[in-house]
XYZ file of C-alpha atoms in Angstrom:
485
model
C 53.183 -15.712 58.411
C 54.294 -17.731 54.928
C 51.554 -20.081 55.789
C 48.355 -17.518 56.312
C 50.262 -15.291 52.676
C 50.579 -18.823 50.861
C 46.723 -19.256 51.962
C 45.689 -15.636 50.802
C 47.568 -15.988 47.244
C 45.357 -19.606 47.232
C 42.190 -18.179 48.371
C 42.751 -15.274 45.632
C 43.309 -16.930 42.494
C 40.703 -20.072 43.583
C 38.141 -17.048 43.938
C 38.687 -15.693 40.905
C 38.456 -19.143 38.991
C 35.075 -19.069 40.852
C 34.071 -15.803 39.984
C 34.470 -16.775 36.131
C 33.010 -19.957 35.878
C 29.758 -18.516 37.398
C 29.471 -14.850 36.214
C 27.139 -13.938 33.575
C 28.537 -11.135 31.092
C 25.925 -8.361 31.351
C 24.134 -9.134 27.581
C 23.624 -12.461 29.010
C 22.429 -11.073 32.169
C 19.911 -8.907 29.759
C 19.199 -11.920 27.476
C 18.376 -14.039 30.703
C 16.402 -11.438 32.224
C 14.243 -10.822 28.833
C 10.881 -12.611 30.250
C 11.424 -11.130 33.367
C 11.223 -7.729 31.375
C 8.607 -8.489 29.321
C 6.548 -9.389 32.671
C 6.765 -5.881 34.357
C 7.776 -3.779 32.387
C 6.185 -0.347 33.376
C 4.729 0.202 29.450
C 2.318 -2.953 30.276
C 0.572 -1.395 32.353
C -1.103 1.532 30.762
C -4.798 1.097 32.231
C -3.020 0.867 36.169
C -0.941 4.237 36.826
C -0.520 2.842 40.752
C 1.114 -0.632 39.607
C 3.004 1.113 36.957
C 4.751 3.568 39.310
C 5.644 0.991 41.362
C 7.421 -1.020 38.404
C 9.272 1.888 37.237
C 10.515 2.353 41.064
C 11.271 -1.074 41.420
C 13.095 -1.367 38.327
C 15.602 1.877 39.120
C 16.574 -0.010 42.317
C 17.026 -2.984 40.412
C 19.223 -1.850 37.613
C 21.134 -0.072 40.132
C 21.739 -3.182 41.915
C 22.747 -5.113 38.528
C 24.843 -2.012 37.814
C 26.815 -2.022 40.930
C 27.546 -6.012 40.568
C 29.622 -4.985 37.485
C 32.030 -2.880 39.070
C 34.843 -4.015 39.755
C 36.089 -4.044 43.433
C 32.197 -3.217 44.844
C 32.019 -5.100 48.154
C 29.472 -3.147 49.399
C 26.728 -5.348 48.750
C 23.357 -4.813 51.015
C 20.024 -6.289 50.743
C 17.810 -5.411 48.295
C 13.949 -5.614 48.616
C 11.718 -5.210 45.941
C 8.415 -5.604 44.441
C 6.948 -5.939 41.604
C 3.650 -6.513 39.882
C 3.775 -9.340 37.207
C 1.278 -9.796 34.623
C -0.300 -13.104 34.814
C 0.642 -16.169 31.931
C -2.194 -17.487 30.091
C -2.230 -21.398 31.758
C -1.774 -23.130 28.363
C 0.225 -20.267 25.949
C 3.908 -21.521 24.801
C 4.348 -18.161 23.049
C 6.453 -16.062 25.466
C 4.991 -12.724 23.064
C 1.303 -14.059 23.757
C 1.341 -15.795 26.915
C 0.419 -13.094 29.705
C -3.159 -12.557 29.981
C -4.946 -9.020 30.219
C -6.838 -10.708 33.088
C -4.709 -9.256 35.613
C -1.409 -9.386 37.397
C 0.201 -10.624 40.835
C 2.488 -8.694 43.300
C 5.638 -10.457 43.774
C 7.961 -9.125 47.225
C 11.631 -10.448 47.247
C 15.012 -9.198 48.511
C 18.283 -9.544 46.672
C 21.563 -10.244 48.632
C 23.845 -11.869 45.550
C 26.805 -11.127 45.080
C 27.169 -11.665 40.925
C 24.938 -11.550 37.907
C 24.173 -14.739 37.793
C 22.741 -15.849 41.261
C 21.045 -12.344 40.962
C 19.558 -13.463 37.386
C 18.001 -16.920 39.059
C 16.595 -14.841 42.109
C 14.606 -12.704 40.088
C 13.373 -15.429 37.557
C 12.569 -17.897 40.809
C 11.139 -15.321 42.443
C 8.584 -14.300 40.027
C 8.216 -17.989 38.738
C 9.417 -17.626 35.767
C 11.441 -20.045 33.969
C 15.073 -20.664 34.509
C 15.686 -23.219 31.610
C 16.906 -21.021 28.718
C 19.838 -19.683 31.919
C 21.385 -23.184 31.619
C 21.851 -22.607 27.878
C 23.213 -18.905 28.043
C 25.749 -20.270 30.775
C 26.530 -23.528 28.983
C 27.472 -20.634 25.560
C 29.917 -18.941 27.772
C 31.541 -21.272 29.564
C 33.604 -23.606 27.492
C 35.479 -25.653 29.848
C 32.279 -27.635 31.708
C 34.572 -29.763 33.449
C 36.335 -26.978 34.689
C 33.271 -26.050 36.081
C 32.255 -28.561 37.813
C 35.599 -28.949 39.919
C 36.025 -25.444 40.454
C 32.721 -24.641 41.066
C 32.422 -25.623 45.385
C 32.019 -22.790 47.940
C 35.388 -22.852 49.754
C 34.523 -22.225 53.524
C 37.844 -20.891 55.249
C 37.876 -21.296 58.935
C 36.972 -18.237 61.303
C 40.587 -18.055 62.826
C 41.699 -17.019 59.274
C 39.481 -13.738 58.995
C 40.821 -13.296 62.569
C 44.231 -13.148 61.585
C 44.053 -11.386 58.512
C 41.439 -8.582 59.405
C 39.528 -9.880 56.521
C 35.748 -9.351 56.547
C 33.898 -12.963 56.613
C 31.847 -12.367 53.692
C 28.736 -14.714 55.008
C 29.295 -13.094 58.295
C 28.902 -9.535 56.847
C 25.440 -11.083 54.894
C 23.878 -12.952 57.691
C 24.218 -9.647 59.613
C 22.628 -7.464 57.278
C 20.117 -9.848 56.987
C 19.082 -9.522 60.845
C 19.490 -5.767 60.476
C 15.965 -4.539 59.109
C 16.873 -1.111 57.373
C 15.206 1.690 59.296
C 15.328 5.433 58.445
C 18.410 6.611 60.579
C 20.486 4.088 58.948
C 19.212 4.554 55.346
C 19.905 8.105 55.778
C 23.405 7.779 56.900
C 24.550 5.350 53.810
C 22.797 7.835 51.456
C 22.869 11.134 52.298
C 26.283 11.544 50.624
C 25.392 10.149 47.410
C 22.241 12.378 47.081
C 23.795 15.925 48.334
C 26.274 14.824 45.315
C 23.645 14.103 42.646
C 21.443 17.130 43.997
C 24.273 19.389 43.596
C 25.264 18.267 39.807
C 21.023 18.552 39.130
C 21.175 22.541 40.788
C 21.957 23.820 36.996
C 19.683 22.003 35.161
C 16.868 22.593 37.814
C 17.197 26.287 37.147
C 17.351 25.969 33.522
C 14.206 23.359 33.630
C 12.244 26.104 35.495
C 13.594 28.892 33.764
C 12.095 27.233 30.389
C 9.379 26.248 32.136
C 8.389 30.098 33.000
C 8.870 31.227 29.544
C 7.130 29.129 27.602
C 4.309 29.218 29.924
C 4.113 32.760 29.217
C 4.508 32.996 25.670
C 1.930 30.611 24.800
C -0.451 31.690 28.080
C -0.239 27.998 29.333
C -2.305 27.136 32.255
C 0.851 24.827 33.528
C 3.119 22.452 31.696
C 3.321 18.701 33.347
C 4.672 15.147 32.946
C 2.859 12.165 33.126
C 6.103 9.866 34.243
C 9.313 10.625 36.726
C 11.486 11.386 33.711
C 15.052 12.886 35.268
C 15.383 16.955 34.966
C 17.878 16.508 31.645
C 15.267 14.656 30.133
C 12.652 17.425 31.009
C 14.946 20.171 30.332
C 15.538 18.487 26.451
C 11.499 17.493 26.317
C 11.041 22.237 26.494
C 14.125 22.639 24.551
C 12.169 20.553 21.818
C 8.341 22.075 22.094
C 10.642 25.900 22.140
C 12.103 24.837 18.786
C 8.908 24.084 17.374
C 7.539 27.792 18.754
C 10.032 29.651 17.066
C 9.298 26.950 13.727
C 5.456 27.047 13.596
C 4.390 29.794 15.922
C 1.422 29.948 13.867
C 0.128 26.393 15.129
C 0.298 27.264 18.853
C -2.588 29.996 18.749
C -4.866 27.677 19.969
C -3.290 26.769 23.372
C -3.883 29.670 25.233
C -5.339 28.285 28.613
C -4.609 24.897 28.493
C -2.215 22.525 29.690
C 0.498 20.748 28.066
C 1.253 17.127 29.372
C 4.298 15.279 28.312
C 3.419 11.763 28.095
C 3.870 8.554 25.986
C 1.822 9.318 23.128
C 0.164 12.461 21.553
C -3.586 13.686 21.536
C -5.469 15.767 23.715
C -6.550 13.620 27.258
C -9.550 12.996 28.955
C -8.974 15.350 31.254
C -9.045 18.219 28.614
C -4.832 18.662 28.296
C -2.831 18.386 25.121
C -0.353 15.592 25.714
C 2.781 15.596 23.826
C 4.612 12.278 23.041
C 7.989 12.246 24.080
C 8.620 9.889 21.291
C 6.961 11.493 18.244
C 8.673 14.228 16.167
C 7.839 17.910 15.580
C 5.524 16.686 12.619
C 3.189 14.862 14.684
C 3.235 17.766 17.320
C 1.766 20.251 14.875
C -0.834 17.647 13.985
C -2.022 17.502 17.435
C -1.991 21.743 17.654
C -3.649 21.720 14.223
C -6.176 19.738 15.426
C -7.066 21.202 18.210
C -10.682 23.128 17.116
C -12.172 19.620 16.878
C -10.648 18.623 20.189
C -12.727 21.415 21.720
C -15.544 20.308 20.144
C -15.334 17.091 21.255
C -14.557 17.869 24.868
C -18.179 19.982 24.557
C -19.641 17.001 23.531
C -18.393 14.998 26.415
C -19.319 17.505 28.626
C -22.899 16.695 27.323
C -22.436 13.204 27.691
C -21.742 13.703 31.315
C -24.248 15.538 32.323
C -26.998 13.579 30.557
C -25.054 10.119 32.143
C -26.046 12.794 35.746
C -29.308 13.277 34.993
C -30.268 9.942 34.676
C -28.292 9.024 38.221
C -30.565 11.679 40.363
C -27.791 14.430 39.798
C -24.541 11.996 40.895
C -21.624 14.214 38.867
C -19.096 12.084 36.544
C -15.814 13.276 37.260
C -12.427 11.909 36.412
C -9.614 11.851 38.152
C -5.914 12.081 36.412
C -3.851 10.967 39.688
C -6.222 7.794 40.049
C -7.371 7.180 36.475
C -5.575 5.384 33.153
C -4.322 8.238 31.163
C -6.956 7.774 28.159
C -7.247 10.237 25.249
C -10.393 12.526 24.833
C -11.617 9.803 21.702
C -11.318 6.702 23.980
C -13.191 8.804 27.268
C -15.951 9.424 24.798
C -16.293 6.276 23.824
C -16.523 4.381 27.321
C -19.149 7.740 28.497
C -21.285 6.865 25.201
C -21.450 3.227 25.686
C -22.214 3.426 29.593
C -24.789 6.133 28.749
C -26.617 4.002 26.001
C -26.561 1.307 28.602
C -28.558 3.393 31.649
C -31.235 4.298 28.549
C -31.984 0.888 27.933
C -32.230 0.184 31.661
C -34.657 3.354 33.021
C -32.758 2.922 36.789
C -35.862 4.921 38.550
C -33.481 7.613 40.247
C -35.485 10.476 41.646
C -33.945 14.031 40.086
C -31.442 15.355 42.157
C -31.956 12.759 44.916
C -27.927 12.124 44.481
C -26.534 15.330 44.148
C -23.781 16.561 45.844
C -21.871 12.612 45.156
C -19.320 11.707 42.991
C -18.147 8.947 40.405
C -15.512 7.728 38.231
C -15.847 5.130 35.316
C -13.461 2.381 34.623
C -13.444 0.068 31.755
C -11.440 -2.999 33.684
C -13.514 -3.538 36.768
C -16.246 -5.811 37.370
C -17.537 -5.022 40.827
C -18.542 -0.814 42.187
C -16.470 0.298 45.141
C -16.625 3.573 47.478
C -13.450 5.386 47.104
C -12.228 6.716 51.059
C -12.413 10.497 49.188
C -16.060 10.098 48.441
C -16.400 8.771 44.682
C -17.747 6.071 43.136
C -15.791 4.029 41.148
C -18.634 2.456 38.595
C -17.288 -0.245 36.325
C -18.620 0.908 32.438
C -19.713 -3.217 32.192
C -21.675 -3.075 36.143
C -25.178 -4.359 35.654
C -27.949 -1.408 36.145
C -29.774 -3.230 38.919
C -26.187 -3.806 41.036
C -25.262 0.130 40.198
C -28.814 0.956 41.275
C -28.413 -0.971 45.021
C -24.876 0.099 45.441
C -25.015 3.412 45.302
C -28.298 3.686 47.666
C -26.668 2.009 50.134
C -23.251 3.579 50.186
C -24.522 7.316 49.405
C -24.867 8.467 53.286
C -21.226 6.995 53.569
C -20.136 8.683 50.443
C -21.374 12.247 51.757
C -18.980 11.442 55.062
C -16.462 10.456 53.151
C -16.661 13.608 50.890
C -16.907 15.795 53.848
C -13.324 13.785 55.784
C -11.961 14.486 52.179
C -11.424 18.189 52.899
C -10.570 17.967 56.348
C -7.647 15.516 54.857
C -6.463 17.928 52.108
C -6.522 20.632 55.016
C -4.379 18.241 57.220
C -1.763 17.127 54.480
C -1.164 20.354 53.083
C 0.001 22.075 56.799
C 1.582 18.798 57.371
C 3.691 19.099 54.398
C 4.632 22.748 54.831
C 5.425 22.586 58.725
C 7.741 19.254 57.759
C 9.484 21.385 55.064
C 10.030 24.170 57.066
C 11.115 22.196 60.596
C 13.605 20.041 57.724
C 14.721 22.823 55.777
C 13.984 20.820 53.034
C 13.889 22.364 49.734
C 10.839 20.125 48.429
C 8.493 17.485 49.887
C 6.437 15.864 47.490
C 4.767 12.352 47.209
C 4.037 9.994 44.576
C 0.752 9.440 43.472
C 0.232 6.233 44.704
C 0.717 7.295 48.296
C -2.440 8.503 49.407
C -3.259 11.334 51.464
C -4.167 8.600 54.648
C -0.606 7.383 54.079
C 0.918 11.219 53.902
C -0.433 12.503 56.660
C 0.904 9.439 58.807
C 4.283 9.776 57.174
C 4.829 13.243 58.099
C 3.577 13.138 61.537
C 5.739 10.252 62.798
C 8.773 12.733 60.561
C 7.712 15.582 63.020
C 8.903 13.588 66.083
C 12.347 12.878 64.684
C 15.292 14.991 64.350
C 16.811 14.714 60.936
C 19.736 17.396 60.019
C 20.796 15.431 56.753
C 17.345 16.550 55.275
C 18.620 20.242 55.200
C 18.141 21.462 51.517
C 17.094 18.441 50.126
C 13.773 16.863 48.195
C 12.829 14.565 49.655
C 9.662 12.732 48.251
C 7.158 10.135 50.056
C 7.352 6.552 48.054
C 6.709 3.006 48.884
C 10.463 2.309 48.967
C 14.166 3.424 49.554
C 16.310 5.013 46.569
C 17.741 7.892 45.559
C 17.057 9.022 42.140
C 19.328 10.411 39.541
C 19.282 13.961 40.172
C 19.196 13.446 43.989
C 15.904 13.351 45.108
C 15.483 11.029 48.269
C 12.453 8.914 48.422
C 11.787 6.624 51.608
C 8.833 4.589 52.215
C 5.705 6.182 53.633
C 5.702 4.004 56.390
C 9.114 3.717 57.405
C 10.761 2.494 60.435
């Protein structure tokens, strides 16, 4: 028995020694991870609202991780799988601020099973092929005693009669396990139902006080709804009404032009392409009342674009231009206006010989950062503003039967997802079901079928919201992966 303690106080303090000599503190985790950052972050990535979701998820898993890596005594460590879309370097660019191109951007998978800041630090950088170098120099800053280091720094493999003995959990045992174990629903469920019944019932308050100021300012200023652009948590809604109320009571006087419309909280102010006035979370009350001061020439503008559209219509045999918030870059009304001028001036110029109305009934989007026209599987065109007239001509001649069947399936889907959604939420109990927006309706409707055949109690009450990955967020919503296991 003296033997196995001696060999416990040993393992102990040797572990420790271990743990310091190869630990990042967290500003040198942050430091390390700063072209990492500067890669995905979700702000990047403006003109591509699915990509950008999927950062933003991505990145509250991953802080998550990092933050649970700091506290002390966490053994719980599972693996972790992420993805991430990285914008591409330019090939020959040595300026880290200049050397991602706006050509595009890669999709990087990888799972995370360290178990300290700095292991986690090179898995992320390695995995996204990013360079490591600069890590040598934040470790070589905190670690004074190199030879130390060096000695210290061996993995020290006890033998498996040890962990017998002492009940102690073999640490690579425990990870090579969870590694065979692929996570599956069930499972998922059981580690993290507790954890979001305790967040959802902290967020119960604040959800009734974020709908309660929802309500009344929609009714005071006759607001058609009141939306956010990004999955900010309810406190940070709930401050985001407490802020546009202020101004109310301030400037009531600048408000009497928003009867009707819809307010959008987003990253910057202005009035969208869709038509809604968007409300910077950033900017201050002053730049508010600019945008409600403002809005009579909005209006007129939006007429104008109306215009635009349907003489860009008339000139594709009655095609309608549409566009889409849920699959579209949020652009202001100005920059909309701009891309429908230019692609209009470009069909003059060309005279495509479309008979009148021969297209009606069809659909299409523009987009300023595609090359090539594609079908949509709801019906639309997606027309690149750059396509050449001829291509745009062929394209849509040949995929307009396919577009009206499409179209028509469109409905029928809606139909589908909607009782879907409302039988799963009544079987479940659950209080919400929702979905992100890059899930789309194909994926829903799978999702909540396959949910149907299961029998889930720990949904009772909850929201529960269809994602491409596992996490609970901060006010206890649970999202799972539309195509789970």
């Amino acid at each position: 028995t003296f033997y196995y303690f001696t060999r416990l106080c040993l393992e102990k303090i040797l572990l420790q020694c271990i743990l310091q000599s190869r630990t990042l503190s967290a500003a040198d985790a942050i430091n390390a991870l700063r072209p990492f950052y500067f890669a995905v972050h979700p702000d990047f990535f403006g003109q591509h609202p699915k990509e950008r979701e999927v950062n933003e998820n991505s990145l509250k898993r991953l802080n998550g991780y990092l933050e649970n890596l700091q506290k002390p005594g966490f053994r719980s460590f599972k693996p972790t799988q992420l993805t991430f879309y990285v914008r591409e370097r330019e090939p020959n660019s040595s300026n880290v601020q200049e050397s991602f191109s706006a050509s595009g951007f890669r999709a990087v998978s990888f799972t995370l099973h360290t178990r300290d800041l700095l292991s986690t630090v090179l898995d992320i950088l390695n995995s996204c092929s990013l360079s490591t170098e600069h890590i040598q120099s934040l470790n070589a800053n905190s670690q004074p005693h190199k030879e130390a280091k060096s000695t210290l720094n061996r993995p020290i493999r006890w033998d498996k009669s040890y962990y017998s003995f002492t009940g102690f959990k073999d640490p690579e045992e425990e990870l090579e396990q969870a590694q065979r174990v692929e996570t599956t629903l069930i499972s998922w469920l059981d580690d993290n139902e507790a954890s979001a019944v305790k967040k959802l019932k902290k967020s119960l308050p604040l959800r009734k006080e974020l709908e309660r100021l929802k309500l009344e300012l929609s009714h005071q200023l006759q607001l058609s709804d009141i939306r956010w652009q990004r999955s900010w948590g309810i406190a940070h809604r709930c401050s985001q009404l407490h802020s546009l109320g202020r101004l109310v009571q301030q400037r009531p006087e600048v408000l009497k032009n928003v009867k009707g419309h819809t307010v959008v909280f987003t990253d910057r102010s202005g009035m969208s392409a869709a038509g809604h006035i968007m409300l910077g979370t950033m900017d201050v009350h002053h730049h508010w009342t600019k945008i409600f001061e403002r809005l009579p020439n909005y209006y007129k503008l939006q007429k104008r674009l109306l215009f635009l559209e349907d003489r860009i219509s008339q000139l594709l045999g009655g095609i309608q231009v549409i566009y889409i918030e849920e699959l579209q870059p949020l652009l202001t009304l100005e920059e909309y206006y701009e891309t429908l001028d230019s692609f209009y001036n470009k069909l003059c110029d060309s005279r495509l010989p479309f008979h009148p109305r021969s297209l009606r009934g069809l659909q299409m989007i523009l987009e300023s950062d595609r090359y090539a026209p594609s079908l949509h599987e709801f019906g639309h065109f997606t027309i690149p503003t750059v396509c050449d007239p001829a291509t745009l001509q062929w394209f849509i001649f040949a995929k307009a039967q396919e577009a009206r069947e499409n179209l028509k399936r469109k409905e029928e889907m809606m139909i589908t997802e909607k009782e879907l959604i409302n039988t799963s939420t009544e079987k479940f109990s659950l209080d919400r079901l929702y979905k992100e927006p890059s899930v789309s309706s194909a994926q829903m409707i799978d999702c909540c079928k396959r949910l149907l055949e299961e029998s889930l109690p720990y949904l009772q009450g909850m929201h529960l919201c269809i994602s491409h990955f596992y996490s609970v967020l901060q006010d206890g919503d649970l999202c799972i992966p539309w195509n789970w296991k």
